[in-house]
XYZ file of C-alpha atoms in Angstrom:
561
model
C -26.201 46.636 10.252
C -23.058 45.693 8.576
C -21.428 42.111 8.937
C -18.692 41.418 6.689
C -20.029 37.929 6.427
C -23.379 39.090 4.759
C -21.693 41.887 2.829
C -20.346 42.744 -0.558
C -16.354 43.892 0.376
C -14.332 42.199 -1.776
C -10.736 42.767 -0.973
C -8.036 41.705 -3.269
C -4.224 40.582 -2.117
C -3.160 42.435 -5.769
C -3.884 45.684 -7.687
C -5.188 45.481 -11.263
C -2.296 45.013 -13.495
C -2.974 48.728 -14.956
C -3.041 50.529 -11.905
C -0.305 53.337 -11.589
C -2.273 55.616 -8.804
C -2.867 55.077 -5.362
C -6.156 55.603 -5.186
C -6.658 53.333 -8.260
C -5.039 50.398 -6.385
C -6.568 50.833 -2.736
C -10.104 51.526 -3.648
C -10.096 48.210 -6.135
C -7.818 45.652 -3.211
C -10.149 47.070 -0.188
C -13.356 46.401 -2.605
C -15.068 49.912 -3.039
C -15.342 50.187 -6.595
C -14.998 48.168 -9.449
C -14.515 48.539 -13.569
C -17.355 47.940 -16.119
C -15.197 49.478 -18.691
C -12.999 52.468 -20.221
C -13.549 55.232 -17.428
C -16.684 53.631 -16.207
C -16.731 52.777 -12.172
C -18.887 50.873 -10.323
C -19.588 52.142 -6.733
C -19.912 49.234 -4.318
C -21.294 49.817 -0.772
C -18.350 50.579 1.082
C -17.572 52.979 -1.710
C -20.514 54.409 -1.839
C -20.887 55.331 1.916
C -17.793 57.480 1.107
C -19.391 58.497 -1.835
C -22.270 59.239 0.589
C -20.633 61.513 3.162
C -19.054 63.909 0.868
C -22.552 64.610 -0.824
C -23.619 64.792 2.878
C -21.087 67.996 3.924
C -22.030 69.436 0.417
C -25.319 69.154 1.277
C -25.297 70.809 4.838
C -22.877 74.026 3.585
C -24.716 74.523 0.402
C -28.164 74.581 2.264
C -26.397 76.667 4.750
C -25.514 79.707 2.424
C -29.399 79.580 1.092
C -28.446 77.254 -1.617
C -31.898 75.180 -3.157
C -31.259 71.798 -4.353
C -32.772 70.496 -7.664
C -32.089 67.546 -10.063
C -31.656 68.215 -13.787
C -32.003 65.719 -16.927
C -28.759 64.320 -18.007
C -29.831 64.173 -21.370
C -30.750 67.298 -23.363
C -31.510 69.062 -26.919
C -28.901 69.955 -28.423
C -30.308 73.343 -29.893
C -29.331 75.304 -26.451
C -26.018 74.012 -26.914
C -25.552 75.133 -30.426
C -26.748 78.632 -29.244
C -24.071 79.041 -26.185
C -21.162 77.130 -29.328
C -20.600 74.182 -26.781
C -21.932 71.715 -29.184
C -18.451 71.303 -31.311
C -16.982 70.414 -27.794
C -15.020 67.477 -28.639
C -15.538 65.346 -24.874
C -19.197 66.112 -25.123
C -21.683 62.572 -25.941
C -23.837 63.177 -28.336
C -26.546 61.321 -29.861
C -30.129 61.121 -31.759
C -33.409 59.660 -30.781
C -35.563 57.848 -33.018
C -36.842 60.759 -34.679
C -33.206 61.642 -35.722
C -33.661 64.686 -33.248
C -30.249 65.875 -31.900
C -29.197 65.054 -28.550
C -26.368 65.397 -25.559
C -25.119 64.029 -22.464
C -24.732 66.778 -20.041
C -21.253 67.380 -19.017
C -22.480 70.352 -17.020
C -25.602 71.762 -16.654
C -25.233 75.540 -17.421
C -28.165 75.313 -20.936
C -30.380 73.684 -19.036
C -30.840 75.753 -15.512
C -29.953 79.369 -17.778
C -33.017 78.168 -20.044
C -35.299 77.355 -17.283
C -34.331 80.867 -15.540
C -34.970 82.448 -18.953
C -38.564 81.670 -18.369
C -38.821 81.967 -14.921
C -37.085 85.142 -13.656
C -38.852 88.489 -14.514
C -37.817 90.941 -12.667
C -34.863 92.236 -10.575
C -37.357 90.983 -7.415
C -36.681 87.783 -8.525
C -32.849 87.531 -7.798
C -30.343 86.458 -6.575
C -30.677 82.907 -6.965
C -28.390 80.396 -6.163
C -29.331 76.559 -7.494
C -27.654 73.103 -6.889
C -27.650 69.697 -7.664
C -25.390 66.146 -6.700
C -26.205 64.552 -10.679
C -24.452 62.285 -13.560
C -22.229 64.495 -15.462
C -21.072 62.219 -19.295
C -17.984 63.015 -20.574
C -16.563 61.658 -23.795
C -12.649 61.543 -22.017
C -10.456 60.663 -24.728
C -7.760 59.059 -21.764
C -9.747 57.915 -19.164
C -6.965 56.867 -16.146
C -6.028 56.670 -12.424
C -8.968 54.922 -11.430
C -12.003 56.979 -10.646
C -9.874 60.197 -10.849
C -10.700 60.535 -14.936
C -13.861 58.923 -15.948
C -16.330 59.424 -18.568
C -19.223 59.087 -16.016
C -19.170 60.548 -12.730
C -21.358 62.301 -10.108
C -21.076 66.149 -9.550
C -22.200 68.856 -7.691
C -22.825 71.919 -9.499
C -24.162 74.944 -8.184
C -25.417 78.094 -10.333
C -26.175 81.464 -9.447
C -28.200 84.485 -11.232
C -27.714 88.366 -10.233
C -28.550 91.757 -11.461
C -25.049 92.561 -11.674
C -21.193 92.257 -11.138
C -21.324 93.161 -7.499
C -24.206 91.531 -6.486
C -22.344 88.236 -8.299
C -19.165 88.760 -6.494
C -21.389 88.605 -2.692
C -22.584 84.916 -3.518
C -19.145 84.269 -4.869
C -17.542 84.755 -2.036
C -20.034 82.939 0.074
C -19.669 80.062 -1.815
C -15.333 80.428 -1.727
C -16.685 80.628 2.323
C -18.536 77.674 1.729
C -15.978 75.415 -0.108
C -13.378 76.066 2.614
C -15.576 74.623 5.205
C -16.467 71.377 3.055
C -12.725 70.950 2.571
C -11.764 72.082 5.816
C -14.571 69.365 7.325
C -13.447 66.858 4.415
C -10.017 66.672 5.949
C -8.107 66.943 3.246
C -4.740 68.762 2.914
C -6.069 71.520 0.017
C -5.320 74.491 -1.448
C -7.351 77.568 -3.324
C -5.765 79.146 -6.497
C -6.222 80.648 -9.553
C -7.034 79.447 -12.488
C -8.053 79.917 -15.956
C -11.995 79.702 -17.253
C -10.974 77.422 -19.634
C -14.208 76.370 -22.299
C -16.229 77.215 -19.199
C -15.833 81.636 -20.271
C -16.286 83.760 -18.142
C -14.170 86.934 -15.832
C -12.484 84.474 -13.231
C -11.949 81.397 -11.396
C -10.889 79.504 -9.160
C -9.588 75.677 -7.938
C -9.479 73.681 -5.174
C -6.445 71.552 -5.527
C -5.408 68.652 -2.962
C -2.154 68.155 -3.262
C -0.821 64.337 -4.098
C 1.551 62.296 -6.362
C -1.392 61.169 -8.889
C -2.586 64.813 -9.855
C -3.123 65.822 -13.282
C -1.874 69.405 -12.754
C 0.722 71.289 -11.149
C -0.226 74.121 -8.589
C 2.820 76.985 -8.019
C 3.534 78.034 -4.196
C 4.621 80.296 -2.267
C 3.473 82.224 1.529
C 0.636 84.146 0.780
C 0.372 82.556 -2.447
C -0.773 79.570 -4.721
C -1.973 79.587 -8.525
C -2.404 76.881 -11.187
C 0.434 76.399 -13.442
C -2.098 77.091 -15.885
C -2.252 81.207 -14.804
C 0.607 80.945 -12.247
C 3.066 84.470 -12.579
C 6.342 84.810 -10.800
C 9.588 86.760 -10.855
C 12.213 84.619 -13.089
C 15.840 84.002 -11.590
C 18.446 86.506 -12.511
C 20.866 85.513 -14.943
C 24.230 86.755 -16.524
C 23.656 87.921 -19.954
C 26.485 88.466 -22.604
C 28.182 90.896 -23.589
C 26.062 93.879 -24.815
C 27.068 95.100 -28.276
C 26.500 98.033 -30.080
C 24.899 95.847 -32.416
C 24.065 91.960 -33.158
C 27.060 89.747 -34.278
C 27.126 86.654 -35.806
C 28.619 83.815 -34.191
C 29.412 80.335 -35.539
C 27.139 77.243 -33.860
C 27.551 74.611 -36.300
C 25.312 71.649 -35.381
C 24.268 73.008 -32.557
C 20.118 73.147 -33.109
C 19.462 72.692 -29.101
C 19.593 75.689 -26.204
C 21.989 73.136 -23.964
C 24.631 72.924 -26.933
C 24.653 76.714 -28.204
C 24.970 77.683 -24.053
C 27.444 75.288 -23.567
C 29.323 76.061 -26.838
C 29.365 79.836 -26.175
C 29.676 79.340 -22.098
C 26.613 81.562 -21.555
C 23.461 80.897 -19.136
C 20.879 79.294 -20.518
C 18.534 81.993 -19.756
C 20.680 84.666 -21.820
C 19.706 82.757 -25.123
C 16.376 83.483 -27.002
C 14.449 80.661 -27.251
C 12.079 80.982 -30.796
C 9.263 78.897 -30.743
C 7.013 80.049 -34.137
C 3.391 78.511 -33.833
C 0.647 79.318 -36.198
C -2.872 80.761 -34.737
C -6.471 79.228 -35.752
C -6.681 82.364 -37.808
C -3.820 81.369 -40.212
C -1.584 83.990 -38.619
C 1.901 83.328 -38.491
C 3.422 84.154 -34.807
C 7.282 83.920 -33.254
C 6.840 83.571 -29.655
C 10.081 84.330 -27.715
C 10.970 82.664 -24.462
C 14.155 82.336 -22.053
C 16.585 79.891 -23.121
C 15.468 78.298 -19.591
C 11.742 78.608 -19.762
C 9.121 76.887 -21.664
C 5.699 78.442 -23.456
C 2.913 77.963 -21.086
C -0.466 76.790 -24.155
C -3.050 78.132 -22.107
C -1.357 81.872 -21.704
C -0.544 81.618 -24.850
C -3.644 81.169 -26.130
C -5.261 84.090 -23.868
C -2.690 86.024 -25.250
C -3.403 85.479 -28.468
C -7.152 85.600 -27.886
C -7.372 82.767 -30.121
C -5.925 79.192 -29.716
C -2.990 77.961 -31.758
C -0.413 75.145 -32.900
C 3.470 74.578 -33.442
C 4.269 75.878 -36.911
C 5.150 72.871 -39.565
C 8.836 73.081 -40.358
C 7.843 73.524 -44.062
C 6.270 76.660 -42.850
C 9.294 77.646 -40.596
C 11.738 77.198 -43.468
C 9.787 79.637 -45.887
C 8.715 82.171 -43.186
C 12.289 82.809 -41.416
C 15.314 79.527 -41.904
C 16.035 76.372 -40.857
C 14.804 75.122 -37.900
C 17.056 75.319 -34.881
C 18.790 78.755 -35.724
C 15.793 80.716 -36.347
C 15.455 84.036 -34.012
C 13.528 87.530 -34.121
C 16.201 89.604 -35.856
C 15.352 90.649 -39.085
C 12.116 88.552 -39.320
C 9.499 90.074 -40.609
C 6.639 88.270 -38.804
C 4.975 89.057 -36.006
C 6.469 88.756 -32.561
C 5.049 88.220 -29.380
C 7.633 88.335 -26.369
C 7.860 86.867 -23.121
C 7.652 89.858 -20.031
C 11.083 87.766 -18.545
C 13.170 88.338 -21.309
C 14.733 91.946 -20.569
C 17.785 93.630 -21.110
C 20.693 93.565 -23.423
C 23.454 91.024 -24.068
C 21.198 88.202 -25.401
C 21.959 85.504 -28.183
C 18.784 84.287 -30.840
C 19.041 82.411 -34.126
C 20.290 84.192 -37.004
C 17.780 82.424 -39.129
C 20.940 81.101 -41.225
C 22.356 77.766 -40.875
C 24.875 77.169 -38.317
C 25.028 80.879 -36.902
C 23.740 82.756 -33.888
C 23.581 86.255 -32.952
C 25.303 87.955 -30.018
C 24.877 91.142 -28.158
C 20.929 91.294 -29.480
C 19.191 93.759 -27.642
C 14.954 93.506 -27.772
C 13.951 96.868 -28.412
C 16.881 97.959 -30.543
C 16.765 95.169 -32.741
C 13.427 93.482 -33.107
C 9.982 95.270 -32.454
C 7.869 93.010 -30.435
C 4.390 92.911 -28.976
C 4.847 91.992 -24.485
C 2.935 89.092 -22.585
C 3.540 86.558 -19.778
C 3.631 83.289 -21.748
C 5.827 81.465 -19.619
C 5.316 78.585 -17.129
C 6.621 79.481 -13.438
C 9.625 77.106 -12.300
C 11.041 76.315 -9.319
C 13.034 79.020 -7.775
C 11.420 81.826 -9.205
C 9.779 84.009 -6.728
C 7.150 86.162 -5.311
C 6.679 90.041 -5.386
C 7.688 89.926 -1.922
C 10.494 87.675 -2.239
C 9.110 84.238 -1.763
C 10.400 81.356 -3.396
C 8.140 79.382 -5.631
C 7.476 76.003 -5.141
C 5.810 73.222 -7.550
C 3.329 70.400 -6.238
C 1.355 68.383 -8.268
C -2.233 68.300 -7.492
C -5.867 67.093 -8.028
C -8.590 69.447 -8.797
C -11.347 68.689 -6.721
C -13.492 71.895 -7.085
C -13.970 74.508 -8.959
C -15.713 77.654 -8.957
C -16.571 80.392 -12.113
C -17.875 83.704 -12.474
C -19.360 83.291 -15.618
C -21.100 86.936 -16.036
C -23.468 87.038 -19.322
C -21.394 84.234 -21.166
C -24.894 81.807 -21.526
C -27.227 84.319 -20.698
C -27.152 86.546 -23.833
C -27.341 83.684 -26.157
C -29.993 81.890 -24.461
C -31.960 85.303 -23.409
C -32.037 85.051 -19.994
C -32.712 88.628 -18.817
C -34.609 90.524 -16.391
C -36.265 93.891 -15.750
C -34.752 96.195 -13.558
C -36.235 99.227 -11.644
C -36.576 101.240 -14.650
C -38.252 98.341 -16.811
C -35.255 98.151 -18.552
C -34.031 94.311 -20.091
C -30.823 93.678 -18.623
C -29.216 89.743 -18.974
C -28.483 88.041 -15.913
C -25.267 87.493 -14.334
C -24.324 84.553 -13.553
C -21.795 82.229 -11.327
C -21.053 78.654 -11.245
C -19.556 76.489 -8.919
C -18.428 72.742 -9.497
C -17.198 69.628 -6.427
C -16.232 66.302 -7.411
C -17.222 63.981 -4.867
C -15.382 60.895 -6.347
C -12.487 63.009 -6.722
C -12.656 63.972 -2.958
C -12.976 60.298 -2.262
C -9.846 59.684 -4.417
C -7.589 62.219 -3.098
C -8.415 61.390 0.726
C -7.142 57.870 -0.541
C -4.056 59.318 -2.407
C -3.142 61.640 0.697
C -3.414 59.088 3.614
C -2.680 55.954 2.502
C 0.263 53.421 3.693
C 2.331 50.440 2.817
C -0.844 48.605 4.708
C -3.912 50.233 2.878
C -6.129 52.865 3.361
C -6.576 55.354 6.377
C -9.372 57.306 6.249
C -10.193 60.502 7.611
C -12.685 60.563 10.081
C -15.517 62.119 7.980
C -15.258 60.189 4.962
C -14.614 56.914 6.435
C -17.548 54.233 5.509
C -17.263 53.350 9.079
C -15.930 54.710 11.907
C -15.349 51.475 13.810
C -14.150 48.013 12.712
C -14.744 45.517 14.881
C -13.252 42.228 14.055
C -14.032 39.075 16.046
C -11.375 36.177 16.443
C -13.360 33.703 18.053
C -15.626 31.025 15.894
C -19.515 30.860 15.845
C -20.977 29.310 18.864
C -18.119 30.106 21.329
C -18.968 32.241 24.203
C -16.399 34.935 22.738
C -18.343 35.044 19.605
C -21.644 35.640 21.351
C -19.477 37.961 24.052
C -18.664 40.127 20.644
C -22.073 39.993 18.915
C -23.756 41.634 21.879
C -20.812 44.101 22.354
C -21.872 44.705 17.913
C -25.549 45.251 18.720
C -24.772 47.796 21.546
C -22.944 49.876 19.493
C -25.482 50.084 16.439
C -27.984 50.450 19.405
C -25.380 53.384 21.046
C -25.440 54.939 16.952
C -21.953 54.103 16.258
C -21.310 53.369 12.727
C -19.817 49.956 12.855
C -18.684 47.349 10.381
C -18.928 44.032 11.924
C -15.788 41.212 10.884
C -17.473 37.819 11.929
C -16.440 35.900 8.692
C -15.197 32.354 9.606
C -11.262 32.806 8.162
C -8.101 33.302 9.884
C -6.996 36.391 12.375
C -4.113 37.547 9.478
C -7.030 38.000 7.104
C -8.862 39.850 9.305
C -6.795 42.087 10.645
C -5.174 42.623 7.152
C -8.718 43.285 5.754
C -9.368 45.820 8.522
C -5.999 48.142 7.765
C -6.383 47.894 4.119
C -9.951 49.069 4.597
C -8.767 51.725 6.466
C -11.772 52.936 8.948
C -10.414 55.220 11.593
C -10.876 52.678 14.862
C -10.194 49.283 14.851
C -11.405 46.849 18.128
C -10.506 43.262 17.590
C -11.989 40.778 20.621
C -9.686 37.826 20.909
C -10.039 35.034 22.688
C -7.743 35.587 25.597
C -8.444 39.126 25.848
C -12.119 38.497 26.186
C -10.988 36.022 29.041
C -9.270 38.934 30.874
C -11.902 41.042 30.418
C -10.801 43.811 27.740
C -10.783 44.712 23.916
C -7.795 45.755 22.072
C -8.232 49.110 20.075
C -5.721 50.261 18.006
C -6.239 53.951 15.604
C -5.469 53.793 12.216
C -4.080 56.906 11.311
C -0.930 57.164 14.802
C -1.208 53.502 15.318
C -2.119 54.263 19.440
C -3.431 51.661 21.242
C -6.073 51.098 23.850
C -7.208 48.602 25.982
C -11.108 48.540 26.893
C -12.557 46.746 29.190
C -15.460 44.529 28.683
C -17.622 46.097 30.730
C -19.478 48.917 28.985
C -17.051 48.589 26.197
C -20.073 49.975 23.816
C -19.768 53.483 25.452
C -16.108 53.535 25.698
C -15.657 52.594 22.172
C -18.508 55.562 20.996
C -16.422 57.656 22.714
C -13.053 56.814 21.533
C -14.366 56.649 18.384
C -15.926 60.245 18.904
C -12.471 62.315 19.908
C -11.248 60.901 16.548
C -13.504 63.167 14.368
């Protein structure tokens, strides 16, 4: 039983000062979570029930595709970690005990479960398996913000699976893509699949679940039939004009003019017609120009894949001596190496003429600069589709994510098994993450109003709020507690407003709390004989009448889910 008067809800008139998100501000003022610190969130009951039901429809469609839950230690050796080279990751705790023995806090658990497979699969009789747990993940997050969206401590579910091979990896993968769109589907949130990189995770692919909303962290590119992270997103750029194509390079006077806007506007060309030289230098000490469009910026992580090796903006010191001053600085005539962006084609283009105050014209890749190919741009607006679709951009929160990892812990941490021929093979493996606070978070980001939360049906901590305007003692108040203990008794999920304070409270309480049915029993309703319901989410109202209002209000309640 839940009565407001007995319960810990503490709603707030005003957001914390340093609230910017939605979901920061709604979950604090309707009293679901509170701060103990730097990225470190208290769940309070009404939170928690939320909490609660997305575990629950994890639960139920992990279980359903033969998934077998366990529960892992948060805290680990670090020796696995050294072996797999996630020890040096900067966001992951670690600490010694008071031996001095080296320790971690888990951020995921892919050392642990590959180590305890290592010892307990033999044979290729033994797989698949596919693994799960709802457990404390610690992450050291340099920027914890937006509430419970970035934390440093938060519950996850992460699944892992172990196969023979490639193929046999690829049939739990997609049962588990199955899987996630029913939990998101039954979640009700507005969400989207796409690609994405493997990031420090490794591994042959992946994907995201993003839910769209103002607060994400990330962008998501899309288009019918089509939707990618920024991070891996690939498009067809907008046609431009170029210049006039030369039968060689000319130099052109730009004096002052350092930026893409000013040489463009100076020389009346497109933006996308320049060369845009960005030189960056690789964690291998190799010097590298990287060549965009004039309109288009480098994209770090395809960069980086590109490179096979991460990297960072060259110094200007080390500009000046490799190719001239920065701002005039282009691939003709450098003798670096140069890795091109796939949009820049054709002739007629103008780059730096690494001298000050001059530009080249009529520079034609190919002809006059050798160059090594890659997509290292990020997709914009208005660029578009194989089939002619227009992109769009939409920024997003991850809420899921899913990895086909292949041998990338098993070799180091020898997890192998025989196969028919007694030969050692390493496992395969998959892994598949759902952030249930994040779930909670975006639900509150995508539905919310000028008057609080609005839950959907599944996640709501209740599905009915009944709020009682009469005082203790009247016959209205006893009227509405027996109308409270026949819905608990009819299994309807109720919370129960019978707080001595005024009906503006109340009923301001009630929409900033957001459950999906509200039934308020007023004095002069009760005298004619009916309860007013009103829905959260459309705002429709219904009248009930007294008489078997229980049943009425179970099934009201009922055709909202």
């Amino acid at each position: 039983m839940t009565r407001l008067s007995r319960s810990l809800i503490p709603t707030l008139k005003n957001p914390p000062a340093d609230a910017e998100a939605t979901s920061h501000k709604l979950l604090v003022r309707a009293g679901m979570v509170r701060q103990m610190g730097a990225g470190l969130w208290t769940w309070l009951p009404a939170g928690l029930r939320s909490h609660r039901r997305v575990e629950a429809i994890i639960r139920e469609e992990m279980d359903r595709i033969g998934g077998q839950e366990l529960s892992m230690p948060i805290m680990q050796p670090a020796e696995p970690w050294e072996k797999t080279g996630r020890y040096g990751i900067d966001e992951l705790f670690k600490l010694e005990d008071r031996k001095g023995s080296p320790l971690v806090l888990a951020m995921t658990h892919e050392e642990c479960i590959t180590g305890h497979m290592a010892h307990e699969v033999r044979s290729y009789r033994d797989l698949p398996q596919l693994v799960y747990q709802i457990q404390t993940k610690e992450r050291d997050e340099p920027r914890p913000r937006a509430g419970v969206l970035r934390t440093r401590e938060f519950m996850m579910k992460d699944a892992y699976s172990f196969h023979r091979d490639e193929a046999d990896l690829d049939r739990t993968y997609d049962s588990c893509i199955r899987a996630y769109d029913r939990i998101f589907d039954r979640s009700g949130l507005r969400w989207y699949r796409v690609e994405s990189d493997v990031g420090m995770m490794g591994g042959s692919g992946a994907h995201e679940y993003m839910a769209p909303c103002e607060a994400g962290e990330d962008t998501i590119a899309l288009a019918p039939g089509y939707a990618a992270n920024l991070e891996v997103a690939s498009a067809n750029p907008r046609p431009i004009r170029p210049g006039a194509e030369l039968d060689a390079p000319r130099e052109v006077e730009t004096p002052g003019q350092r930026t893409i806007a000013a040489v463009a506007e100076a020389l009346e060309v497109d933006p996308g017609a320049l060369i845009k030289a960005l030189p960056v230098v690789t964690d291998e000490d190799e010097f590298v120009l990287v060549l965009v469009r004039g309109d288009h910026q480098v994209n770090p992580i395809k960069l980086n894949n590109a490179l096979g090796v991460e990297s960072r903006p060259a110094r200007e010191d080390e500009i000046e001596a490799r190719l001239g001053p920065p701002g005039f600085i282009g691939p003709v005539g450098a003798d670096v190496r140069i890795l091109k962006d796939a949009a820049i084609a054709g002739g007629g283009l103008i780059a730096g003429a690494n001298r000050p105050d001059l530009h080249l014209e009529g520079v034609d890749p190919g002809r006059d600069f050798r160059f090594e190919e890659a997509d290292v741009r990020s997709v914009v607006a208005g660029d578009t589709t194989d089939d002619g679709h227009e992109i769009t951009l939409e920024p997003a929160i991850e809420v899921a994510n899913i990895f086909k990892l292949g041998t990338r812990y098993s070799v180091p941490l020898g997890a192998t098994y025989l196969d028919e021929e007694g030969n050692d093979n390493p496992l395969v493996m998959g892994c598949y993450g759902i952030g249930p606070a994040r779930i909670v978070a975006a639900a509150a980001e995508q539905f919310a109003d000028e008057k609080g939360l609005s839950w959907p049906a599944a996640l709501a901590p209740w599905q009915v709020h009944l709020v009682a305007l009469s005082k203790p003692g009247e016959p209205e108040r006893e009227l509405t507690d027996r109308i409270y203990d026949e819905l608990l008794n009819a299994g309807v999920e109720v919370l129960y407003d019978d707080r001595e304070g005024g009906a503006g409270q109340k009923l301001t309480d009630a929409e900033l709390i957001g459950c999906p049915l509200r039934v308020v029993a007023g004095r002069r309703g009760l005298a004619e004989g009916r309860l007013e319901a009103s829905e959260r989410r459309t705002g429709a109202e219904h009248e009930i009448p007294v008489e078997g209002a229980a049943a009425k209000i179970a099934e009201l309640s009922a055709s909202l889910a």
